[in-house]
Structure formats: structure tokens, C-alpha cells
Amino acid sequence: MRTALTAGFVWTACLAAMAAADERWVVYEPGAAPLGKHVVLVSGDEEYRSEEALPQLGKILALRHGFKCTVLFAINPADGTIDPTVLDNIPGLENLAQADVMIIATRFRDLPDAQMKHIVDYVEAGKPVIGLRTATHAFNFKKNTTYADWSFNSKTWEGGFGRQVLGETWINHHGKHGKESTRGVIAPEAKTSPLVRGCEDIWGPTDVYTVRLPLPGDSKPLVLGQVLVGMSADDKPLEGPKNDPMMPIAWTKSYTAQKSGKTGRAFCTTMGAATDLESEGVRRLLVNATYWAAGLEEKIPQRADVAVVGEFKPLPFGFGKHKAGLKPADYAMPRP
């Protein structure tokens, strides 16, 4: 009896230690047949609710498609809550060492060297990257300058991570922010691509971003952004030069790491706010892209299951509008 009680106390202590170690991020184990691929999703933006979008995407990838998913957050070190206004703390980036795909949706982060090195090492290894929305301007190093080349406005590594890895850095809003929403139109040359299977209905309230044309290197546009006159999915296209030509809003490309020279594959979309993920087409595009990034393009379903997991009622985009007081555990996979 004493031995059993001792073992029980030890096991309880181990579980408590494990919980304490993981409480700053959340892990979703595969619910479907495991694919043997680990996706690390890195949130951290003040405006577009990546702290809501990436947990939902991770749940879909895990439960519906068999990926192991780890979701990281900007954490306030004072109380352990998710706080996207904290620019210099994303715990758990060491998980990238075992990742097969990184999905990143950060904005102007100024991470300390010890954290940023995990992202740099991942890219230097030539591993696949998926960038959402503000990942084009993922970093802006002011306090921590070791990796200043990765800043969105870098002159030495032109355009930093956004331009060099994803294909573009921050330029401007092309559609009128908060006034002109986006309809996704499959690019003519991409109609047979497995990445756009089932993506005939792409819409989001976020506006089209400006990109420089043509996109660099071997970039291949997948979806073009049609600027609409308003903020409803059934609004008409805006007449005039904003839609002639339309800006790409999703594309693939190869990147070359800055130091190692290794090459990797990248997918970028300038959509990806949490409210954009209310569109089935957007969710399916991101699921398809994850298969592709993981080297599993032959496994992309004819029509990927992207049914929302649990409750998903994302808050509108905007500064200072995140839900305060939440912790990563609040985004745990719902019980069946």
C-alpha cells in the first residue's frame, strides 16, 4: 500500500511538472490516422487575432487530418496570459527543432536572441514555412538587434524574412482597410494545382495587401485578391485600377537561407485573420498548403474536411481588441 501510494504521489508530481512545463503553449495530438508530421504554429500579432486563428487551424489539422500540432503564443511573463501586445516573448520556439512545418502569423516581433535563434535555425535548415497575413512583416528588431537583418525593413537582407523567405514584406494596404473586403479568385495558371482543391469560395473581411509584381524568383500565384466595394461576401468588385491587375493573395515559392544557402519551400497568403478563417475556402486553402509544405501534396484530399472544431466565434480584427486573461489551456482540444 505504501509503495503504491508513493508511486501515485510520484506520478502525480510528474504530471504536475509536465503541465507546468507545457502551460505556455498547447499541443494537439493527431485525432485522425497520424501522418507522422509535426506542425508548429507561431502566433503573435496585435491586430488580426492570430491567437484565435492558429488554435482553430491546429485543431482542424490534428483532429481532421492527423498532424501533430503545437501552437505558440505571445505570453505576458507577469501572469502567463496570452497577450499579443507583448512583442518580445513567445515561449516554446524550441519545438521548432522537431517541427516538419512552421506556420507563422506574427507582426513586428522583437524577440530576444535565445528565442529568435530557434526560428533562424529552422529557416537555415531549409525547412518549409507557411506565412499568414502579417508574417510579411513578422519582425521589427529595435531592442534586440542580433537578427536585425530579419526585420521587415532590412536593407542588408532586402525586406528581411518577409521578402526573402515568403516573397514580400510590408508595402501598404491595397484595398481600403476596414472598408473593402477580399474575394479570392483562383489564378488562371493555378486552376489544376492541388493546393486550391475545393477552394472555390474564398472570402474574408481583411483587405488585399499591396505586393510588387512580379513576385520574386520562382513564385507561383495561386489566388488573386479581388477588392470588393464593401465588407460583405456578396458585395460587387470595385471598379477601377485596384482590380486591374489584381494582387496575388496566395502563392508558393522557394527560398534560400541567408547563411547556409539551403533551399526550402514557402507558402504565403496575405489573408489569415481569425475572421478570414470563418470562410471554408480559406480554411481549406491553409489545410492544403500544410500538406504541400510537409511534402505530402499527393495526399491532398479532393475536398479536405475543414469543419470547425468546437466553438469558433473570432473577434473582429483591430488593435486592443483581443480577449484578455486567457491562457493557452483555454484553447485545449474540446472533449468529444
PDB file of N, CA and C in Angstrom, residues 60-145:
ATOM      1  N   ILE A  60      -8.066  21.696 -36.457  1.00  0.00           N
ATOM      2  CA  ILE A  60      -8.520  21.080 -37.706  1.00  0.00           C
ATOM      3  C   ILE A  60      -7.443  20.158 -38.269  1.00  0.00           C
ATOM      4  N   LEU A  61      -6.200  20.639 -38.295  1.00  0.00           N
ATOM      5  CA  LEU A  61      -5.103  19.830 -38.835  1.00  0.00           C
ATOM      6  C   LEU A  61      -4.897  18.560 -38.023  1.00  0.00           C
ATOM      7  N   ALA A  62      -5.051  18.646 -36.720  1.00  0.00           N
ATOM      8  CA  ALA A  62      -4.837  17.483 -35.857  1.00  0.00           C
ATOM      9  C   ALA A  62      -6.020  16.523 -35.906  1.00  0.00           C
ATOM     10  N   LEU A  63      -7.208  17.035 -35.632  1.00  0.00           N
ATOM     11  CA  LEU A  63      -8.375  16.168 -35.498  1.00  0.00           C
ATOM     12  C   LEU A  63      -8.839  15.611 -36.836  1.00  0.00           C
ATOM     13  N   ARG A  64      -8.825  16.434 -37.866  1.00  0.00           N
ATOM     14  CA  ARG A  64      -9.362  16.019 -39.168  1.00  0.00           C
ATOM     15  C   ARG A  64      -8.326  15.376 -40.077  1.00  0.00           C
ATOM     16  N   HIS A  65      -7.012  15.680 -39.845  1.00  0.00           N
ATOM     17  CA  HIS A  65      -6.012  15.287 -40.844  1.00  0.00           C
ATOM     18  C   HIS A  65      -4.781  14.569 -40.290  1.00  0.00           C
ATOM     19  N   GLY A  66      -4.651  14.401 -39.004  1.00  0.00           N
ATOM     20  CA  GLY A  66      -3.593  13.557 -38.477  1.00  0.00           C
ATOM     21  C   GLY A  66      -2.246  14.205 -38.273  1.00  0.00           C
ATOM     22  N   PHE A  67      -2.171  15.530 -38.296  1.00  0.00           N
ATOM     23  CA  PHE A  67      -0.936  16.226 -37.963  1.00  0.00           C
ATOM     24  C   PHE A  67      -0.855  16.413 -36.443  1.00  0.00           C
ATOM     25  N   LYS A  68       0.325  16.303 -35.884  1.00  0.00           N
ATOM     26  CA  LYS A  68       0.550  16.771 -34.523  1.00  0.00           C
ATOM     27  C   LYS A  68       0.780  18.275 -34.605  1.00  0.00           C
ATOM     28  N   CYS A  69       0.110  19.039 -33.766  1.00  0.00           N
ATOM     29  CA  CYS A  69       0.208  20.494 -33.845  1.00  0.00           C
ATOM     30  C   CYS A  69       0.538  21.096 -32.489  1.00  0.00           C
ATOM     31  N   THR A  70       1.512  21.983 -32.480  1.00  0.00           N
ATOM     32  CA  THR A  70       1.876  22.748 -31.293  1.00  0.00           C
ATOM     33  C   THR A  70       1.653  24.215 -31.602  1.00  0.00           C
ATOM     34  N   VAL A  71       0.842  24.884 -30.795  1.00  0.00           N
ATOM     35  CA  VAL A  71       0.523  26.291 -31.021  1.00  0.00           C
ATOM     36  C   VAL A  71       1.202  27.133 -29.953  1.00  0.00           C
ATOM     37  N   LEU A  72       1.941  28.144 -30.406  1.00  0.00           N
ATOM     38  CA  LEU A  72       2.667  29.046 -29.520  1.00  0.00           C
ATOM     39  C   LEU A  72       1.998  30.418 -29.514  1.00  0.00           C
ATOM     40  N   PHE A  73       2.206  31.146 -28.420  1.00  0.00           N
ATOM     41  CA  PHE A  73       1.525  32.425 -28.219  1.00  0.00           C
ATOM     42  C   PHE A  73       2.497  33.472 -27.674  1.00  0.00           C
ATOM     43  N   ALA A  74       2.164  34.733 -27.894  1.00  0.00           N
ATOM     44  CA  ALA A  74       2.812  35.814 -27.163  1.00  0.00           C
ATOM     45  C   ALA A  74       2.276  35.780 -25.733  1.00  0.00           C
ATOM     46  N   ILE A  75       3.173  35.611 -24.782  1.00  0.00           N
ATOM     47  CA  ILE A  75       2.778  35.419 -23.391  1.00  0.00           C
ATOM     48  C   ILE A  75       3.287  36.573 -22.529  1.00  0.00           C
ATOM     49  N   ASN A  76       2.407  37.090 -21.688  1.00  0.00           N
ATOM     50  CA  ASN A  76       2.816  38.085 -20.703  1.00  0.00           C
ATOM     51  C   ASN A  76       3.532  37.355 -19.571  1.00  0.00           C
ATOM     52  N   PRO A  77       4.826  37.590 -19.381  1.00  0.00           N
ATOM     53  CA  PRO A  77       5.563  36.828 -18.370  1.00  0.00           C
ATOM     54  C   PRO A  77       5.110  37.117 -16.943  1.00  0.00           C
ATOM     55  N   ALA A  78       4.413  38.210 -16.737  1.00  0.00           N
ATOM     56  CA  ALA A  78       3.982  38.570 -15.381  1.00  0.00           C
ATOM     57  C   ALA A  78       2.873  37.657 -14.869  1.00  0.00           C
ATOM     58  N   ASP A  79       1.981  37.218 -15.766  1.00  0.00           N
ATOM     59  CA  ASP A  79       0.845  36.418 -15.301  1.00  0.00           C
ATOM     60  C   ASP A  79       0.562  35.189 -16.157  1.00  0.00           C
ATOM     61  N   GLY A  80       1.370  34.959 -17.195  1.00  0.00           N
ATOM     62  CA  GLY A  80       1.199  33.768 -18.019  1.00  0.00           C
ATOM     63  C   GLY A  80       0.024  33.816 -18.967  1.00  0.00           C
ATOM     64  N   THR A  81      -0.599  34.992 -19.150  1.00  0.00           N
ATOM     65  CA  THR A  81      -1.735  35.094 -20.059  1.00  0.00           C
ATOM     66  C   THR A  81      -1.263  35.393 -21.481  1.00  0.00           C
ATOM     67  N   ILE A  82      -2.127  35.068 -22.427  1.00  0.00           N
ATOM     68  CA  ILE A  82      -1.863  35.390 -23.835  1.00  0.00           C
ATOM     69  C   ILE A  82      -2.062  36.880 -24.025  1.00  0.00           C
ATOM     70  N   ASP A  83      -1.013  37.542 -24.491  1.00  0.00           N
ATOM     71  CA  ASP A  83      -1.064  38.996 -24.641  1.00  0.00           C
ATOM     72  C   ASP A  83      -0.306  39.392 -25.903  1.00  0.00           C
ATOM     73  N   PRO A  84      -1.004  39.558 -27.032  1.00  0.00           N
ATOM     74  CA  PRO A  84      -0.326  39.862 -28.288  1.00  0.00           C
ATOM     75  C   PRO A  84       0.367  41.210 -28.312  1.00  0.00           C
ATOM     76  N   THR A  85       0.134  42.059 -27.308  1.00  0.00           N
ATOM     77  CA  THR A  85       0.852  43.333 -27.264  1.00  0.00           C
ATOM     78  C   THR A  85       2.261  43.169 -26.694  1.00  0.00           C
ATOM     79  N   VAL A  86       2.565  41.993 -26.135  1.00  0.00           N
ATOM     80  CA  VAL A  86       3.928  41.700 -25.671  1.00  0.00           C
ATOM     81  C   VAL A  86       4.739  41.265 -26.887  1.00  0.00           C
ATOM     82  N   LEU A  87       5.656  42.097 -27.313  1.00  0.00           N
ATOM     83  CA  LEU A  87       6.364  41.880 -28.581  1.00  0.00           C
ATOM     84  C   LEU A  87       7.595  40.999 -28.456  1.00  0.00           C
ATOM     85  N   ASP A  88       8.026  40.720 -27.221  1.00  0.00           N
ATOM     86  CA  ASP A  88       9.340  40.099 -27.049  1.00  0.00           C
ATOM     87  C   ASP A  88       9.302  38.783 -26.272  1.00  0.00           C
ATOM     88  N   ASN A  89       8.195  38.063 -26.363  1.00  0.00           N
ATOM     89  CA  ASN A  89       8.146  36.793 -25.636  1.00  0.00           C
ATOM     90  C   ASN A  89       7.181  35.827 -26.294  1.00  0.00           C
ATOM     91  N   ILE A  90       7.723  34.791 -26.951  1.00  0.00           N
ATOM     92  CA  ILE A  90       6.940  33.688 -27.491  1.00  0.00           C
ATOM     93  C   ILE A  90       7.592  32.405 -26.991  1.00  0.00           C
ATOM     94  N   PRO A  91       7.183  31.903 -25.840  1.00  0.00           N
ATOM     95  CA  PRO A  91       7.779  30.682 -25.298  1.00  0.00           C
ATOM     96  C   PRO A  91       7.472  29.470 -26.183  1.00  0.00           C
ATOM     97  N   GLY A  92       8.387  28.494 -26.163  1.00  0.00           N
ATOM     98  CA  GLY A  92       8.146  27.236 -26.857  1.00  0.00           C
ATOM     99  C   GLY A  92       8.729  27.138 -28.243  1.00  0.00           C
ATOM    100  N   LEU A  93       9.452  28.165 -28.685  1.00  0.00           N
ATOM    101  CA  LEU A  93      10.012  28.122 -30.037  1.00  0.00           C
ATOM    102  C   LEU A  93      11.035  26.996 -30.208  1.00  0.00           C
ATOM    103  N   GLU A  94      11.517  26.454 -29.106  1.00  0.00           N
ATOM    104  CA  GLU A  94      12.421  25.303 -29.199  1.00  0.00           C
ATOM    105  C   GLU A  94      11.734  24.092 -29.823  1.00  0.00           C
ATOM    106  N   ASN A  95      10.409  24.078 -29.845  1.00  0.00           N
ATOM    107  CA  ASN A  95       9.681  22.997 -30.512  1.00  0.00           C
ATOM    108  C   ASN A  95       9.959  22.944 -32.008  1.00  0.00           C
ATOM    109  N   LEU A  96      10.454  24.034 -32.564  1.00  0.00           N
ATOM    110  CA  LEU A  96      10.771  24.055 -33.993  1.00  0.00           C
ATOM    111  C   LEU A  96      11.875  23.070 -34.352  1.00  0.00           C
ATOM    112  N   ALA A  97      12.690  22.692 -33.395  1.00  0.00           N
ATOM    113  CA  ALA A  97      13.772  21.740 -33.677  1.00  0.00           C
ATOM    114  C   ALA A  97      13.223  20.398 -34.145  1.00  0.00           C
ATOM    115  N   GLN A  98      12.002  20.057 -33.705  1.00  0.00           N
ATOM    116  CA  GLN A  98      11.383  18.792 -34.105  1.00  0.00           C
ATOM    117  C   GLN A  98      10.233  19.004 -35.087  1.00  0.00           C
ATOM    118  N   ALA A  99      10.099  20.203 -35.613  1.00  0.00           N
ATOM    119  CA  ALA A  99       8.963  20.508 -36.486  1.00  0.00           C
ATOM    120  C   ALA A  99       9.250  20.122 -37.926  1.00  0.00           C
ATOM    121  N   ASP A 100       8.190  19.723 -38.625  1.00  0.00           N
ATOM    122  CA  ASP A 100       8.259  19.466 -40.064  1.00  0.00           C
ATOM    123  C   ASP A 100       7.739  20.654 -40.863  1.00  0.00           C
ATOM    124  N   VAL A 101       6.864  21.460 -40.250  1.00  0.00           N
ATOM    125  CA  VAL A 101       6.309  22.651 -40.888  1.00  0.00           C
ATOM    126  C   VAL A 101       6.175  23.735 -39.834  1.00  0.00           C
ATOM    127  N   MET A 102       6.543  24.968 -40.196  1.00  0.00           N
ATOM    128  CA  MET A 102       6.264  26.123 -39.353  1.00  0.00           C
ATOM    129  C   MET A 102       5.203  26.973 -40.038  1.00  0.00           C
ATOM    130  N   ILE A 103       4.122  27.261 -39.297  1.00  0.00           N
ATOM    131  CA  ILE A 103       3.118  28.220 -39.740  1.00  0.00           C
ATOM    132  C   ILE A 103       3.257  29.439 -38.845  1.00  0.00           C
ATOM    133  N   ILE A 104       3.512  30.592 -39.434  1.00  0.00           N
ATOM    134  CA  ILE A 104       3.809  31.781 -38.642  1.00  0.00           C
ATOM    135  C   ILE A 104       2.860  32.907 -39.017  1.00  0.00           C
ATOM    136  N   ALA A 105       2.346  33.589 -37.985  1.00  0.00           N
ATOM    137  CA  ALA A 105       1.413  34.706 -38.180  1.00  0.00           C
ATOM    138  C   ALA A 105       1.733  35.801 -37.174  1.00  0.00           C
ATOM    139  N   THR A 106       3.006  36.190 -37.113  1.00  0.00           N
ATOM    140  CA  THR A 106       3.419  37.233 -36.176  1.00  0.00           C
ATOM    141  C   THR A 106       3.456  38.590 -36.873  1.00  0.00           C
ATOM    142  N   ARG A 107       3.583  39.630 -36.074  1.00  0.00           N
ATOM    143  CA  ARG A 107       3.623  41.000 -36.590  1.00  0.00           C
ATOM    144  C   ARG A 107       4.602  41.821 -35.764  1.00  0.00           C
ATOM    145  N   PHE A 108       5.650  42.339 -36.417  1.00  0.00           N
ATOM    146  CA  PHE A 108       6.597  43.274 -35.796  1.00  0.00           C
ATOM    147  C   PHE A 108       7.134  42.777 -34.453  1.00  0.00           C
ATOM    148  N   ARG A 109       7.468  41.501 -34.363  1.00  0.00           N
ATOM    149  CA  ARG A 109       8.027  40.976 -33.110  1.00  0.00           C
ATOM    150  C   ARG A 109       9.477  41.417 -32.931  1.00  0.00           C
ATOM    151  N   ASP A 110       9.877  41.620 -31.696  1.00  0.00           N
ATOM    152  CA  ASP A 110      11.243  41.999 -31.318  1.00  0.00           C
ATOM    153  C   ASP A 110      11.728  40.975 -30.288  1.00  0.00           C
ATOM    154  N   LEU A 111      11.932  39.757 -30.752  1.00  0.00           N
ATOM    155  CA  LEU A 111      12.218  38.642 -29.854  1.00  0.00           C
ATOM    156  C   LEU A 111      13.655  38.667 -29.359  1.00  0.00           C
ATOM    157  N   PRO A 112      13.891  38.199 -28.144  1.00  0.00           N
ATOM    158  CA  PRO A 112      15.267  38.075 -27.648  1.00  0.00           C
ATOM    159  C   PRO A 112      16.024  37.019 -28.443  1.00  0.00           C
ATOM    160  N   ASP A 113      17.332  37.130 -28.429  1.00  0.00           N
ATOM    161  CA  ASP A 113      18.171  36.248 -29.244  1.00  0.00           C
ATOM    162  C   ASP A 113      17.896  34.774 -28.984  1.00  0.00           C
ATOM    163  N   ALA A 114      17.737  34.407 -27.717  1.00  0.00           N
ATOM    164  CA  ALA A 114      17.576  32.994 -27.373  1.00  0.00           C
ATOM    165  C   ALA A 114      16.311  32.412 -27.996  1.00  0.00           C
ATOM    166  N   GLN A 115      15.263  33.211 -28.142  1.00  0.00           N
ATOM    167  CA  GLN A 115      14.036  32.731 -28.786  1.00  0.00           C
ATOM    168  C   GLN A 115      14.154  32.803 -30.297  1.00  0.00           C
ATOM    169  N   MET A 116      14.647  33.912 -30.805  1.00  0.00           N
ATOM    170  CA  MET A 116      14.716  34.097 -32.252  1.00  0.00           C
ATOM    171  C   MET A 116      15.625  33.079 -32.906  1.00  0.00           C
ATOM    172  N   LYS A 117      16.642  32.639 -32.212  1.00  0.00           N
ATOM    173  CA  LYS A 117      17.588  31.682 -32.790  1.00  0.00           C
ATOM    174  C   LYS A 117      16.890  30.408 -33.244  1.00  0.00           C
ATOM    175  N   HIS A 118      15.824  30.003 -32.562  1.00  0.00           N
ATOM    176  CA  HIS A 118      15.115  28.790 -32.965  1.00  0.00           C
ATOM    177  C   HIS A 118      14.458  28.968 -34.335  1.00  0.00           C
ATOM    178  N   ILE A 119      13.914  30.161 -34.589  1.00  0.00           N
ATOM    179  CA  ILE A 119      13.323  30.439 -35.902  1.00  0.00           C
ATOM    180  C   ILE A 119      14.408  30.499 -36.961  1.00  0.00           C
ATOM    181  N   VAL A 120      15.505  31.170 -36.648  1.00  0.00           N
ATOM    182  CA  VAL A 120      16.610  31.281 -37.595  1.00  0.00           C
ATOM    183  C   VAL A 120      17.165  29.896 -37.933  1.00  0.00           C
ATOM    184  N   ASP A 121      17.392  29.074 -36.918  1.00  0.00           N
ATOM    185  CA  ASP A 121      17.921  27.728 -37.158  1.00  0.00           C
ATOM    186  C   ASP A 121      16.971  26.905 -38.024  1.00  0.00           C
ATOM    187  N   TYR A 122      15.678  27.070 -37.799  1.00  0.00           N
ATOM    188  CA  TYR A 122      14.690  26.345 -38.594  1.00  0.00           C
ATOM    189  C   TYR A 122      14.809  26.731 -40.069  1.00  0.00           C
ATOM    190  N   VAL A 123      14.853  28.037 -40.341  1.00  0.00           N
ATOM    191  CA  VAL A 123      14.943  28.509 -41.724  1.00  0.00           C
ATOM    192  C   VAL A 123      16.291  28.146 -42.330  1.00  0.00           C
ATOM    193  N   GLU A 124      17.363  28.265 -41.558  1.00  0.00           N
ATOM    194  CA  GLU A 124      18.691  27.924 -42.077  1.00  0.00           C
ATOM    195  C   GLU A 124      18.788  26.440 -42.450  1.00  0.00           C
ATOM    196  N   ALA A 125      17.930  25.619 -41.866  1.00  0.00           N
ATOM    197  CA  ALA A 125      17.896  24.196 -42.212  1.00  0.00           C
ATOM    198  C   ALA A 125      17.121  23.941 -43.504  1.00  0.00           C
ATOM    199  N   GLY A 126      16.507  24.981 -44.063  1.00  0.00           N
ATOM    200  CA  GLY A 126      15.764  24.835 -45.316  1.00  0.00           C
ATOM    201  C   GLY A 126      14.429  24.127 -45.152  1.00  0.00           C
ATOM    202  N   LYS A 127      13.839  24.251 -43.976  1.00  0.00           N
ATOM    203  CA  LYS A 127      12.570  23.569 -43.707  1.00  0.00           C
ATOM    204  C   LYS A 127      11.386  24.441 -44.153  1.00  0.00           C
ATOM    205  N   PRO A 128      10.232  23.835 -44.429  1.00  0.00           N
ATOM    206  CA  PRO A 128       9.119  24.568 -45.036  1.00  0.00           C
ATOM    207  C   PRO A 128       8.453  25.577 -44.104  1.00  0.00           C
ATOM    208  N   VAL A 129       8.025  26.682 -44.712  1.00  0.00           N
ATOM    209  CA  VAL A 129       7.424  27.798 -43.973  1.00  0.00           C
ATOM    210  C   VAL A 129       6.107  28.176 -44.622  1.00  0.00           C
ATOM    211  N   ILE A 130       5.089  28.374 -43.790  1.00  0.00           N
ATOM    212  CA  ILE A 130       3.815  28.939 -44.226  1.00  0.00           C
ATOM    213  C   ILE A 130       3.630  30.253 -43.478  1.00  0.00           C
ATOM    214  N   GLY A 131       3.437  31.337 -44.216  1.00  0.00           N
ATOM    215  CA  GLY A 131       3.242  32.652 -43.606  1.00  0.00           C
ATOM    216  C   GLY A 131       1.836  33.167 -43.848  1.00  0.00           C
ATOM    217  N   LEU A 132       1.202  33.678 -42.783  1.00  0.00           N
ATOM    218  CA  LEU A 132      -0.148  34.207 -42.872  1.00  0.00           C
ATOM    219  C   LEU A 132      -0.153  35.708 -42.576  1.00  0.00           C
ATOM    220  N   ARG A 133      -0.873  36.445 -43.392  1.00  0.00           N
ATOM    221  CA  ARG A 133      -1.181  37.858 -43.205  1.00  0.00           C
ATOM    222  C   ARG A 133       0.050  38.706 -42.831  1.00  0.00           C
ATOM    223  N   THR A 134       0.200  39.043 -41.556  1.00  0.00           N
ATOM    224  CA  THR A 134       1.277  39.945 -41.150  1.00  0.00           C
ATOM    225  C   THR A 134       2.642  39.270 -41.047  1.00  0.00           C
ATOM    226  N   ALA A 135       2.724  37.995 -41.430  1.00  0.00           N
ATOM    227  CA  ALA A 135       4.043  37.353 -41.465  1.00  0.00           C
ATOM    228  C   ALA A 135       4.944  38.011 -42.505  1.00  0.00           C
ATOM    229  N   THR A 136       4.374  38.748 -43.457  1.00  0.00           N
ATOM    230  CA  THR A 136       5.221  39.504 -44.382  1.00  0.00           C
ATOM    231  C   THR A 136       6.051  40.547 -43.634  1.00  0.00           C
ATOM    232  N   HIS A 137       5.553  40.980 -42.485  1.00  0.00           N
ATOM    233  CA  HIS A 137       6.306  41.901 -41.622  1.00  0.00           C
ATOM    234  C   HIS A 137       6.356  41.319 -40.211  1.00  0.00           C
ATOM    235  N   ALA A 138       6.858  40.090 -40.150  1.00  0.00           N
ATOM    236  CA  ALA A 138       6.848  39.306 -38.910  1.00  0.00           C
ATOM    237  C   ALA A 138       7.720  39.892 -37.813  1.00  0.00           C
ATOM    238  N   PHE A 139       8.818  40.580 -38.200  1.00  0.00           N
ATOM    239  CA  PHE A 139       9.804  41.023 -37.212  1.00  0.00           C
ATOM    240  C   PHE A 139      10.174  42.485 -37.431  1.00  0.00           C
ATOM    241  N   ASN A 140      10.458  43.157 -36.316  1.00  0.00           N
ATOM    242  CA  ASN A 140      10.968  44.531 -36.348  1.00  0.00           C
ATOM    243  C   ASN A 140      11.871  44.692 -35.133  1.00  0.00           C
ATOM    244  N   PHE A 141      13.150  44.434 -35.330  1.00  0.00           N
ATOM    245  CA  PHE A 141      14.090  44.407 -34.209  1.00  0.00           C
ATOM    246  C   PHE A 141      14.607  45.804 -33.899  1.00  0.00           C
ATOM    247  N   LYS A 142      14.229  46.278 -32.731  1.00  0.00           N
ATOM    248  CA  LYS A 142      14.678  47.579 -32.246  1.00  0.00           C
ATOM    249  C   LYS A 142      15.531  47.437 -30.991  1.00  0.00           C
ATOM    250  N   LYS A 143      15.060  46.588 -30.068  1.00  0.00           N
ATOM    251  CA  LYS A 143      15.781  46.360 -28.812  1.00  0.00           C
ATOM    252  C   LYS A 143      16.815  45.246 -28.964  1.00  0.00           C
ATOM    253  N   ASN A 144      16.418  44.158 -29.583  1.00  0.00           N
ATOM    254  CA  ASN A 144      17.300  43.008 -29.802  1.00  0.00           C
ATOM    255  C   ASN A 144      17.761  43.034 -31.258  1.00  0.00           C
ATOM    256  N   THR A 145      19.002  43.368 -31.494  1.00  0.00           N
ATOM    257  CA  THR A 145      19.443  43.691 -32.853  1.00  0.00           C
ATOM    258  C   THR A 145      20.327  42.633 -33.505  1.00  0.00           C
TER     259      THR A 145
END
